[in-house]
PDB file of C-alpha atoms in Angstrom:
ATOM      1  CA  MET A   1     -11.511   1.444  30.233  1.00 39.00           C
ATOM      2  CA  THR A   2     -13.936   2.299  32.981  1.00 42.00           C
ATOM      3  CA  GLN A   3     -17.211   4.115  32.623  1.00 44.00           C
ATOM      4  CA  PRO A   4     -19.537   5.350  35.362  1.00 43.00           C
ATOM      5  CA  GLY A   5     -22.199   2.835  36.401  1.00 44.00           C
ATOM      6  CA  THR A   6     -25.867   3.717  35.669  1.00 40.00           C
ATOM      7  CA  ASP A   7     -27.786   5.642  38.455  1.00 41.00           C
ATOM      8  CA  GLY A   8     -24.414   6.347  40.174  1.00 42.00           C
ATOM      9  CA  GLY A   9     -23.456   2.767  40.676  1.00 45.00           C
ATOM     10  CA  PRO A  10     -20.016   1.245  40.436  1.00 45.00           C
ATOM     11  CA  PRO A  11     -17.853   1.759  37.427  1.00 46.00           C
ATOM     12  CA  VAL A  12     -18.496  -0.520  34.393  1.00 49.00           C
ATOM     13  CA  MET A  13     -15.514  -1.993  32.789  1.00 50.00           C
ATOM     14  CA  ASN A  14     -16.024  -1.556  28.998  1.00 48.00           C
ATOM     15  CA  GLY A  15     -14.270  -0.666  25.894  1.00 43.00           C
ATOM     16  CA  GLY A  16     -17.355   0.979  24.406  1.00 41.00           C
ATOM     17  CA  THR A  17     -21.141   0.338  23.970  1.00 40.00           C
ATOM     18  CA  ASP A  18     -20.356  -2.360  21.417  1.00 42.00           C
ATOM     19  CA  ASP A  19     -17.898  -5.171  21.789  1.00 41.00           C
ATOM     20  CA  ARG A  20     -16.513  -4.388  18.270  1.00 42.00           C
ATOM     21  CA  ALA A  21     -15.410  -0.918  19.534  1.00 42.00           C
ATOM     22  CA  GLU A  22     -12.763  -2.309  21.840  1.00 49.00           C
ATOM     23  CA  ASN A  23      -9.194  -1.209  20.835  1.00 54.00           C
ATOM     24  CA  ARG A  24      -6.506  -3.819  20.223  1.00 64.00           C
ATOM     25  CA  ARG A  25      -3.328  -3.344  22.231  1.00 73.00           C
ATOM     26  CA  PHE A  26       0.268  -4.448  21.494  1.00 81.00           C
ATOM     27  CA  ARG A  27       2.155  -5.503  24.506  1.00 78.00           C
ATOM     28  CA  PHE A  28       5.585  -6.767  23.836  1.00 85.00           C
ATOM     29  CA  PRO A  29       8.057  -8.245  26.422  1.00 84.00           C
ATOM     30  CA  LEU A  30      11.364  -6.446  27.393  1.00 88.00           C
ATOM     31  CA  TRP A  31      13.551  -8.703  25.294  1.00 88.00           C
ATOM     32  CA  VAL A  32      11.703  -7.282  22.166  1.00 90.00           C
ATOM     33  CA  TRP A  33      12.377  -3.678  23.141  1.00 92.00           C
ATOM     34  CA  ALA A  34      16.033  -4.459  23.911  1.00 93.00           C
ATOM     35  CA  LEU A  35      16.538  -6.149  20.445  1.00 94.00           C
ATOM     36  CA  TYR A  36      14.688  -3.159  18.872  1.00 94.00           C
ATOM     37  CA  ALA A  37      16.943  -0.669  20.588  1.00 94.00           C
ATOM     38  CA  ALA A  38      20.041  -2.683  19.640  1.00 95.00           C
ATOM     39  CA  GLY A  39      18.929  -2.759  16.124  1.00 94.00           C
ATOM     40  CA  LEU A  40      18.420   0.964  15.932  1.00 93.00           C
ATOM     41  CA  VAL A  41      21.915   1.523  17.310  1.00 94.00           C
ATOM     42  CA  LEU A  42      23.427  -0.912  14.848  1.00 95.00           C
ATOM     43  CA  ILE A  43      21.762   0.622  11.775  1.00 92.00           C
ATOM     44  CA  SER A  44      22.599   4.183  12.939  1.00 92.00           C
ATOM     45  CA  ALA A  45      26.201   3.234  13.649  1.00 93.00           C
ATOM     46  CA  VAL A  46      26.492   1.782  10.056  1.00 93.00           C
ATOM     47  CA  ILE A  47      24.839   4.780   8.449  1.00 91.00           C
ATOM     48  CA  GLY A  48      26.767   7.373  10.459  1.00 90.00           C
ATOM     49  CA  SER A  49      30.131   5.755   9.912  1.00 91.00           C
ATOM     50  CA  SER A  50      29.396   5.506   6.140  1.00 91.00           C
ATOM     51  CA  TYR A  51      28.522   9.216   5.904  1.00 88.00           C
ATOM     52  CA  TRP A  52      31.802   9.974   7.858  1.00 89.00           C
ATOM     53  CA  MET A  53      33.875   7.969   5.586  1.00 90.00           C
ATOM     54  CA  GLU A  54      32.399   9.425   2.568  1.00 88.00           C
ATOM     55  CA  ALA A  55      33.012  13.069   3.883  1.00 84.00           C
ATOM     56  CA  GLY A  56      36.745  12.095   4.387  1.00 81.00           C
ATOM     57  CA  ARG A  57      37.331  10.465   1.125  1.00 83.00           C
ATOM     58  CA  GLY A  58      39.276  13.391  -0.503  1.00 74.00           C
ATOM     59  CA  GLY A  59      41.856  13.291   2.264  1.00 74.00           C
ATOM     60  CA  ALA A  60      40.229  15.996   4.428  1.00 77.00           C
ATOM     61  CA  VAL A  61      40.279  15.453   8.319  1.00 81.00           C
ATOM     62  CA  VAL A  62      36.586  15.255   9.278  1.00 85.00           C
ATOM     63  CA  PRO A  63      35.520  15.059  12.909  1.00 91.00           C
ATOM     64  CA  VAL A  64      33.209  12.175  13.712  1.00 92.00           C
ATOM     65  CA  TRP A  65      31.095  13.854  16.354  1.00 92.00           C
ATOM     66  CA  PRO A  66      28.603  15.645  14.074  1.00 91.00           C
ATOM     67  CA  PHE A  67      27.698  12.232  12.424  1.00 92.00           C
ATOM     68  CA  ALA A  68      27.467  10.561  15.792  1.00 93.00           C
ATOM     69  CA  VAL A  69      25.252  13.311  17.185  1.00 94.00           C
ATOM     70  CA  ASP A  70      23.023  13.375  14.172  1.00 92.00           C
ATOM     71  CA  GLU A  71      22.430   9.468  14.329  1.00 93.00           C
ATOM     72  CA  VAL A  72      21.930   9.451  18.179  1.00 95.00           C
ATOM     73  CA  THR A  73      19.487  12.195  18.069  1.00 95.00           C
ATOM     74  CA  SER A  74      17.531  10.520  15.308  1.00 94.00           C
ATOM     75  CA  ILE A  75      17.280   7.236  17.068  1.00 95.00           C
ATOM     76  CA  VAL A  76      16.395   8.821  20.461  1.00 96.00           C
ATOM     77  CA  ILE A  77      13.354  10.364  18.823  1.00 96.00           C
ATOM     78  CA  VAL A  78      12.388   7.299  16.887  1.00 96.00           C
ATOM     79  CA  PHE A  79      12.603   5.097  20.040  1.00 96.00           C
ATOM     80  CA  ALA A  80      10.636   7.542  22.150  1.00 96.00           C
ATOM     81  CA  VAL A  81       7.963   7.769  19.565  1.00 96.00           C
ATOM     82  CA  THR A  82       7.643   3.934  18.799  1.00 96.00           C
ATOM     83  CA  PRO A  83       5.202   3.182  21.668  1.00 94.00           C
ATOM     84  CA  LEU A  84       2.862   5.796  20.144  1.00 95.00           C
ATOM     85  CA  VAL A  85       3.127   4.385  16.734  1.00 95.00           C
ATOM     86  CA  PHE A  86       2.372   0.993  17.993  1.00 94.00           C
ATOM     87  CA  ALA A  87      -0.654   2.175  19.879  1.00 92.00           C
ATOM     88  CA  TRP A  88      -1.966   4.009  16.790  1.00 94.00           C
ATOM     89  CA  ALA A  89      -1.328   0.855  14.631  1.00 93.00           C
ATOM     90  CA  ALA A  90      -3.329  -1.315  17.084  1.00 89.00           C
ATOM     91  CA  ARG A  91      -6.092   1.256  17.062  1.00 89.00           C
ATOM     92  CA  LEU A  92      -6.308   1.098  13.303  1.00 91.00           C
ATOM     93  CA  ASP A  93      -7.171  -2.632  13.207  1.00 86.00           C
ATOM     94  CA  PRO A  94      -8.707  -2.990   9.753  1.00 86.00           C
ATOM     95  CA  GLY A  95     -11.151  -5.621  11.226  1.00 76.00           C
ATOM     96  CA  ARG A  96     -12.525  -3.032  13.458  1.00 76.00           C
ATOM     97  CA  VAL A  97     -12.408   0.289  11.631  1.00 84.00           C
ATOM     98  CA  GLY A  98     -12.380  -0.958   7.998  1.00 87.00           C
ATOM     99  CA  TRP A  99      -9.586  -0.838   5.352  1.00 91.00           C
ATOM    100  CA  LEU A 100     -10.433   2.727   4.076  1.00 94.00           C
ATOM    101  CA  ARG A 101     -10.236   4.302   7.533  1.00 93.00           C
ATOM    102  CA  ALA A 102      -7.045   2.274   8.420  1.00 93.00           C
ATOM    103  CA  VAL A 103      -5.191   3.520   5.296  1.00 95.00           C
ATOM    104  CA  ALA A 104      -6.306   7.046   5.865  1.00 95.00           C
ATOM    105  CA  GLY A 105      -5.346   6.855   9.539  1.00 95.00           C
ATOM    106  CA  HIS A 106      -1.956   5.466   8.563  1.00 95.00           C
ATOM    107  CA  VAL A 107      -1.305   8.219   6.105  1.00 95.00           C
ATOM    108  CA  ALA A 108      -2.034  10.747   8.783  1.00 96.00           C
ATOM    109  CA  GLY A 109       0.181   8.658  11.213  1.00 95.00           C
ATOM    110  CA  MET A 110       3.076   8.721   8.732  1.00 95.00           C
ATOM    111  CA  VAL A 111       2.836  12.480   8.342  1.00 94.00           C
ATOM    112  CA  ALA A 112       2.705  12.998  12.242  1.00 95.00           C
ATOM    113  CA  PHE A 113       5.649  10.556  12.782  1.00 95.00           C
ATOM    114  CA  GLY A 114       7.686  12.440  10.212  1.00 93.00           C
ATOM    115  CA  ALA A 115       6.928  15.806  11.696  1.00 92.00           C
ATOM    116  CA  VAL A 116       7.792  14.664  15.224  1.00 94.00           C
ATOM    117  CA  HIS A 117      10.974  12.880  14.172  1.00 94.00           C
ATOM    118  CA  ILE A 118      12.332  15.869  12.127  1.00 91.00           C
ATOM    119  CA  GLY A 119      11.280  18.461  14.612  1.00 91.00           C
ATOM    120  CA  GLY A 120      12.487  16.492  17.559  1.00 94.00           C
ATOM    121  CA  MET A 121      15.940  15.618  16.148  1.00 91.00           C
ATOM    122  CA  ILE A 122      16.537  19.269  15.032  1.00 91.00           C
ATOM    123  CA  ALA A 123      15.635  20.455  18.519  1.00 93.00           C
ATOM    124  CA  LEU A 124      17.985  17.919  20.148  1.00 94.00           C
ATOM    125  CA  ARG A 125      20.909  18.922  17.625  1.00 93.00           C
ATOM    126  CA  LYS A 126      20.364  22.620  18.478  1.00 92.00           C
ATOM    127  CA  LEU A 127      20.926  21.759  22.020  1.00 94.00           C
ATOM    128  CA  VAL A 128      23.884  19.338  21.605  1.00 94.00           C
ATOM    129  CA  TYR A 129      25.976  21.131  18.918  1.00 94.00           C
ATOM    130  CA  PRO A 130      26.858  24.134  20.964  1.00 93.00           C
ATOM    131  CA  LEU A 131      28.557  21.742  23.470  1.00 94.00           C
ATOM    132  CA  PHE A 132      31.108  20.981  20.580  1.00 92.00           C
ATOM    133  CA  GLY A 133      31.632  24.718  19.894  1.00 89.00           C
ATOM    134  CA  ARG A 134      29.296  24.681  16.790  1.00 89.00           C
ATOM    135  CA  ASP A 135      25.832  25.932  15.928  1.00 87.00           C
ATOM    136  CA  TYR A 136      23.509  23.466  14.243  1.00 87.00           C
ATOM    137  CA  GLY A 137      21.547  24.651  11.099  1.00 74.00           C
ATOM    138  CA  ALA A 138      24.216  26.582   9.186  1.00 55.00           C
ATOM    139  CA  ASP A 139      24.689  23.926   6.616  1.00 58.00           C
ATOM    140  CA  LEU A 140      21.185  22.753   6.405  1.00 62.00           C
ATOM    141  CA  MET A 141      19.717  22.112   2.916  1.00 58.00           C
ATOM    142  CA  PRO A 142      16.656  24.106   1.833  1.00 63.00           C
ATOM    143  CA  LEU A 143      13.401  23.337   3.767  1.00 61.00           C
ATOM    144  CA  ALA A 144      11.483  21.700   0.954  1.00 64.00           C
ATOM    145  CA  ALA A 145      14.416  19.465  -0.054  1.00 66.00           C
ATOM    146  CA  GLY A 146      15.054  18.591   3.546  1.00 66.00           C
ATOM    147  CA  LEU A 147      11.488  17.560   4.110  1.00 72.00           C
ATOM    148  CA  ILE A 148      11.462  15.401   1.021  1.00 78.00           C
ATOM    149  CA  TYR A 149      14.787  13.873   1.992  1.00 75.00           C
ATOM    150  CA  GLU A 150      13.834  13.119   5.536  1.00 80.00           C
ATOM    151  CA  GLY A 151      10.154  12.470   4.829  1.00 84.00           C
ATOM    152  CA  ARG A 152      10.714   9.606   2.422  1.00 88.00           C
ATOM    153  CA  LYS A 153      12.972   7.765   4.981  1.00 90.00           C
ATOM    154  CA  ASP A 154      10.451   8.473   7.730  1.00 92.00           C
ATOM    155  CA  ALA A 155       7.574   7.049   5.643  1.00 93.00           C
ATOM    156  CA  LEU A 156       9.510   3.804   5.074  1.00 92.00           C
ATOM    157  CA  SER A 157      10.459   3.659   8.918  1.00 93.00           C
ATOM    158  CA  TYR A 158       6.798   4.192   9.863  1.00 95.00           C
ATOM    159  CA  LEU A 159       5.661   1.393   7.505  1.00 95.00           C
ATOM    160  CA  GLY A 160       8.369  -0.853   8.833  1.00 94.00           C
ATOM    161  CA  MET A 161       7.370  -0.181  12.408  1.00 94.00           C
ATOM    162  CA  VAL A 162       3.621  -0.934  11.804  1.00 95.00           C
ATOM    163  CA  ILE A 163       4.187  -4.051   9.726  1.00 94.00           C
ATOM    164  CA  GLY A 164       6.739  -5.262  12.225  1.00 93.00           C
ATOM    165  CA  ALA A 165       4.394  -4.690  15.076  1.00 92.00           C
ATOM    166  CA  TRP A 166       1.469  -6.689  13.496  1.00 90.00           C
ATOM    167  CA  LEU A 167       3.842  -9.668  12.429  1.00 91.00           C
ATOM    168  CA  LEU A 168       5.448  -9.759  15.954  1.00 89.00           C
ATOM    169  CA  ASP A 169       2.057  -9.670  17.765  1.00 84.00           C
ATOM    170  CA  LEU A 170       0.711 -12.466  15.509  1.00 82.00           C
ATOM    171  CA  ALA A 171       3.799 -14.608  16.185  1.00 83.00           C
ATOM    172  CA  LEU A 172       3.592 -14.000  19.926  1.00 77.00           C
ATOM    173  CA  GLN A 173      -0.115 -14.862  19.897  1.00 72.00           C
ATOM    174  CA  ARG A 174       0.489 -18.113  18.081  1.00 72.00           C
ATOM    175  CA  ARG A 175       3.202 -18.926  20.585  1.00 70.00           C
ATOM    176  CA  ALA A 176       0.869 -18.114  23.448  1.00 64.00           C
ATOM    177  CA  ALA A 177      -1.871 -20.353  21.799  1.00 60.00           C
ATOM    178  CA  ALA A 178       0.540 -23.210  21.712  1.00 58.00           C
ATOM    179  CA  ALA A 179       1.551 -22.708  25.420  1.00 56.00           C
ATOM    180  CA  ALA A 180       1.102 -25.500  27.965  1.00 51.00           C
ATOM    181  CA  PRO A 181      -2.363 -25.966  29.529  1.00 49.00           C
ATOM    182  CA  VAL A 182      -3.011 -23.282  32.179  1.00 56.00           C
ATOM    183  CA  LEU A 183      -4.666 -25.656  34.636  1.00 59.00           C
ATOM    184  CA  GLN A 184      -2.386 -27.953  36.686  1.00 54.00           C
ATOM    185  CA  PRO A 185      -3.636 -31.220  38.191  1.00 55.00           C
ATOM    186  CA  ALA A 186      -4.059 -31.279  41.955  1.00 50.00           C
ATOM    187  CA  ALA A 187      -1.173 -32.459  44.037  1.00 48.00           C
ATOM    188  CA  MET A 188      -3.657 -34.573  46.168  1.00 44.00           C
ATOM    189  CA  ALA A 189      -6.743 -36.465  45.393  1.00 45.00           C
ATOM    190  CA  GLY A 190      -9.818 -34.447  45.899  1.00 48.00           C
ATOM    191  CA  ALA A 191      -7.971 -31.025  45.960  1.00 49.00           C
ATOM    192  CA  PRO A 192      -9.118 -28.519  43.319  1.00 55.00           C
ATOM    193  CA  ARG A 193      -7.086 -27.947  40.182  1.00 74.00           C
ATOM    194  CA  ARG A 194      -5.047 -24.680  40.003  1.00 80.00           C
ATOM    195  CA  ILE A 195      -4.108 -22.159  37.409  1.00 80.00           C
ATOM    196  CA  GLU A 196      -0.383 -21.738  36.964  1.00 79.00           C
ATOM    197  CA  ILE A 197       0.727 -18.209  36.509  1.00 78.00           C
ATOM    198  CA  ARG A 198       4.402 -17.814  35.384  1.00 71.00           C
ATOM    199  CA  ASP A 199       6.261 -14.615  36.244  1.00 60.00           C
ATOM    200  CA  GLY A 200       9.844 -15.422  34.876  1.00 57.00           C
ATOM    201  CA  ALA A 201      11.327 -18.181  37.158  1.00 62.00           C
ATOM    202  CA  ARG A 202       8.564 -17.672  39.627  1.00 70.00           C
ATOM    203  CA  ARG A 203       5.323 -19.723  39.493  1.00 78.00           C
ATOM    204  CA  VAL A 204       2.080 -18.724  41.361  1.00 81.00           C
ATOM    205  CA  PHE A 205      -0.754 -21.100  41.726  1.00 84.00           C
ATOM    206  CA  VAL A 206      -4.341 -19.779  41.860  1.00 85.00           C
ATOM    207  CA  ASP A 207      -7.522 -21.565  42.650  1.00 87.00           C
ATOM    208  CA  PRO A 208      -9.994 -20.946  39.654  1.00 88.00           C
ATOM    209  CA  ALA A 209     -12.736 -20.291  42.146  1.00 89.00           C
ATOM    210  CA  GLU A 210     -10.910 -17.255  43.387  1.00 90.00           C
ATOM    211  CA  VAL A 211     -10.821 -15.671  39.953  1.00 92.00           C
ATOM    212  CA  LEU A 212     -13.697 -13.109  39.344  1.00 93.00           C
ATOM    213  CA  TRP A 213     -13.132 -12.312  35.685  1.00 92.00           C
ATOM    214  CA  ILE A 214     -10.380 -12.524  33.020  1.00 93.00           C
ATOM    215  CA  GLU A 215      -9.589  -9.936  30.354  1.00 91.00           C
ATOM    216  CA  ALA A 216      -7.504 -10.083  27.250  1.00 88.00           C
ATOM    217  CA  ALA A 217      -4.421  -7.717  27.326  1.00 81.00           C
ATOM    218  CA  GLY A 218      -2.558  -7.881  24.171  1.00 73.00           C
ATOM    219  CA  ASN A 219      -0.436 -11.078  24.143  1.00 72.00           C
ATOM    220  CA  TYR A 220      -1.547 -11.676  27.755  1.00 81.00           C
ATOM    221  CA  VAL A 221      -4.727 -12.296  29.808  1.00 87.00           C
ATOM    222  CA  GLU A 222      -5.191 -10.408  33.061  1.00 89.00           C
ATOM    223  CA  LEU A 223      -6.785 -12.515  35.856  1.00 91.00           C
ATOM    224  CA  HIS A 224      -8.869 -10.405  38.285  1.00 92.00           C
ATOM    225  CA  LEU A 225      -8.941 -11.674  41.878  1.00 91.00           C
ATOM    226  CA  PRO A 226     -10.160  -9.778  45.055  1.00 89.00           C
ATOM    227  CA  GLY A 227      -7.627  -7.079  45.723  1.00 85.00           C
ATOM    228  CA  ARG A 228      -5.119  -7.958  42.956  1.00 86.00           C
ATOM    229  CA  SER A 229      -4.580  -8.884  39.387  1.00 87.00           C
ATOM    230  CA  LEU A 230      -2.223 -11.330  37.637  1.00 86.00           C
ATOM    231  CA  LEU A 231      -0.875 -11.399  34.001  1.00 84.00           C
ATOM    232  CA  GLN A 232      -0.428 -14.594  32.152  1.00 82.00           C
ATOM    233  CA  ARG A 233       1.018 -15.054  28.658  1.00 80.00           C
ATOM    234  CA  GLN A 234      -1.856 -16.802  27.034  1.00 81.00           C
ATOM    235  CA  THR A 235      -4.650 -16.183  24.555  1.00 82.00           C
ATOM    236  CA  LEU A 236      -8.157 -15.671  25.899  1.00 86.00           C
ATOM    237  CA  ALA A 237      -9.468 -18.460  23.563  1.00 85.00           C
ATOM    238  CA  ALA A 238      -6.982 -21.024  25.243  1.00 84.00           C
ATOM    239  CA  MET A 239      -8.039 -19.721  28.715  1.00 86.00           C
ATOM    240  CA  GLU A 240     -11.641 -20.063  27.781  1.00 87.00           C
ATOM    241  CA  THR A 241     -11.192 -23.711  26.716  1.00 85.00           C
ATOM    242  CA  ALA A 242      -9.188 -24.605  29.768  1.00 84.00           C
ATOM    243  CA  LEU A 243     -11.599 -23.067  32.243  1.00 87.00           C
ATOM    244  CA  ALA A 244     -14.880 -24.007  30.706  1.00 85.00           C
ATOM    245  CA  ALA A 245     -15.509 -26.844  33.099  1.00 85.00           C
ATOM    246  CA  GLU A 246     -14.692 -24.369  35.921  1.00 87.00           C
ATOM    247  CA  GLY A 247     -17.767 -22.207  35.225  1.00 88.00           C
ATOM    248  CA  PHE A 248     -15.980 -19.465  33.173  1.00 91.00           C
ATOM    249  CA  LEU A 249     -18.210 -17.927  30.388  1.00 91.00           C
ATOM    250  CA  ARG A 250     -17.316 -15.630  27.507  1.00 92.00           C
ATOM    251  CA  ILE A 251     -19.349 -12.461  27.835  1.00 91.00           C
ATOM    252  CA  HIS A 252     -17.437 -10.295  25.458  1.00 90.00           C
ATOM    253  CA  ARG A 253     -14.849 -10.575  22.723  1.00 87.00           C
ATOM    254  CA  SER A 254     -12.142  -9.863  25.311  1.00 89.00           C
ATOM    255  CA  ARG A 255     -13.687 -10.983  28.615  1.00 92.00           C
ATOM    256  CA  LEU A 256     -14.575 -14.121  30.547  1.00 93.00           C
ATOM    257  CA  VAL A 257     -16.485 -14.119  33.800  1.00 94.00           C
ATOM    258  CA  ASN A 258     -16.583 -16.692  36.560  1.00 93.00           C
ATOM    259  CA  ARG A 259     -20.223 -17.584  36.794  1.00 91.00           C
ATOM    260  CA  ARG A 260     -20.149 -18.424  40.494  1.00 90.00           C
ATOM    261  CA  HIS A 261     -19.300 -14.653  41.199  1.00 92.00           C
ATOM    262  CA  VAL A 262     -22.132 -13.235  39.046  1.00 91.00           C
ATOM    263  CA  ARG A 263     -24.708 -11.439  41.299  1.00 90.00           C
ATOM    264  CA  ALA A 264     -26.880  -9.814  38.727  1.00 89.00           C
ATOM    265  CA  VAL A 265     -27.258  -9.333  35.036  1.00 89.00           C
ATOM    266  CA  ASP A 266     -28.890  -6.290  33.481  1.00 87.00           C
ATOM    267  CA  SER A 267     -29.709  -5.768  29.792  1.00 85.00           C
ATOM    268  CA  ASN A 268     -29.753  -2.388  28.124  1.00 83.00           C
ATOM    269  CA  ASP A 269     -31.584  -0.840  25.139  1.00 80.00           C
ATOM    270  CA  SER A 270     -28.719  -1.706  22.732  1.00 79.00           C
ATOM    271  CA  GLY A 271     -28.833  -5.329  23.407  1.00 79.00           C
ATOM    272  CA  ASP A 272     -25.583  -5.395  25.446  1.00 85.00           C
ATOM    273  CA  PHE A 273     -25.655  -6.148  29.166  1.00 90.00           C
ATOM    274  CA  THR A 274     -23.833  -5.452  32.347  1.00 90.00           C
ATOM    275  CA  VAL A 275     -22.743  -8.073  34.818  1.00 90.00           C
ATOM    276  CA  THR A 276     -22.533  -7.227  38.497  1.00 91.00           C
ATOM    277  CA  LEU A 277     -20.151  -9.379  40.521  1.00 92.00           C
ATOM    278  CA  ASP A 278     -20.427 -10.199  44.178  1.00 88.00           C
ATOM    279  CA  ASP A 279     -17.766  -7.643  45.080  1.00 86.00           C
ATOM    280  CA  GLY A 280     -19.930  -4.887  43.506  1.00 88.00           C
ATOM    281  CA  ARG A 281     -17.930  -4.417  40.364  1.00 89.00           C
ATOM    282  CA  GLN A 282     -19.672  -4.165  36.999  1.00 90.00           C
ATOM    283  CA  ILE A 283     -18.449  -5.633  33.735  1.00 90.00           C
ATOM    284  CA  ALA A 284     -19.949  -4.804  30.311  1.00 89.00           C
ATOM    285  CA  GLY A 285     -20.895  -7.825  28.016  1.00 89.00           C
ATOM    286  CA  GLY A 286     -21.668  -7.860  24.384  1.00 87.00           C
ATOM    287  CA  ARG A 287     -25.000  -8.878  22.716  1.00 83.00           C
ATOM    288  CA  ARG A 288     -23.366 -11.759  20.941  1.00 83.00           C
ATOM    289  CA  TRP A 289     -22.821 -13.653  24.254  1.00 83.00           C
ATOM    290  CA  ARG A 290     -26.122 -12.963  25.911  1.00 78.00           C
ATOM    291  CA  ALA A 291     -27.219 -16.584  25.765  1.00 75.00           C
ATOM    292  CA  GLY A 292     -24.340 -17.734  27.978  1.00 72.00           C
ATOM    293  CA  LEU A 293     -25.926 -16.150  30.941  1.00 72.00           C
ATOM    294  CA  GLN A 294     -29.475 -17.023  29.995  1.00 64.00           C
ATOM    295  CA  LEU A 295     -30.654 -13.471  29.701  1.00 45.00           C
ATOM    296  CA  GLY A 296     -34.215 -12.676  29.143  1.00 42.00           C
TER     297      GLY A 296
END
């Protein structure tokens, strides 16, 4: 997040005045979302077909479309809301906000998720049912009973999404931490070592001297170079270790800076500081890492 620089200067890259205020972010690869969508479809197909078979047990001919529409509208809303649930879960990091606020926040999130899910799927069904010559709502159960019936399922769904996001994020972080070293040896004697950035089957090699600063971005790190940024699946801690000999210093829980590009360092009243780079950009640092840049 950017904030205006002091005295009308350049924007300051910061997550808050204190490094502890920075929000965690869950960033999952596309294959995770594909598996998640496939799982929702599979679960809905099993549930919908079970309801349909139960309805026709007495020998009555029951059309399948209402059950299909009900399940499809439900999973569409769930999938659409999932990124918001993940963002909320990341924001409620107990290590940052404390367990009491995290629990209270998740209770509120559970209620909000249920309200959006129930309201959204009812709205979609009211739009789709007339396409089949029928109005939705004539056979709905009483409001209180309906809220209890759907609410308990939504509560379990919300908890499953939150727990699943944290476990998956932890697994991806461990995988990133065990990744191959980010620095590759030079092809010729005397040539500088390079950072290997993998983008699918494509590999990009970057001279560490070109990198201005590095920031954690969920399961990735973002390398900022003049005029462009690159993402690498790696933990910031592993990147810090690999680049320590190249002059990179940690100035924040989620940031490294290339010391050769630091033009000025200014402290503020809170004990934090601002690093000005040679391209004019300013980056906020946390008080825990003041010593690294030998601040007075």
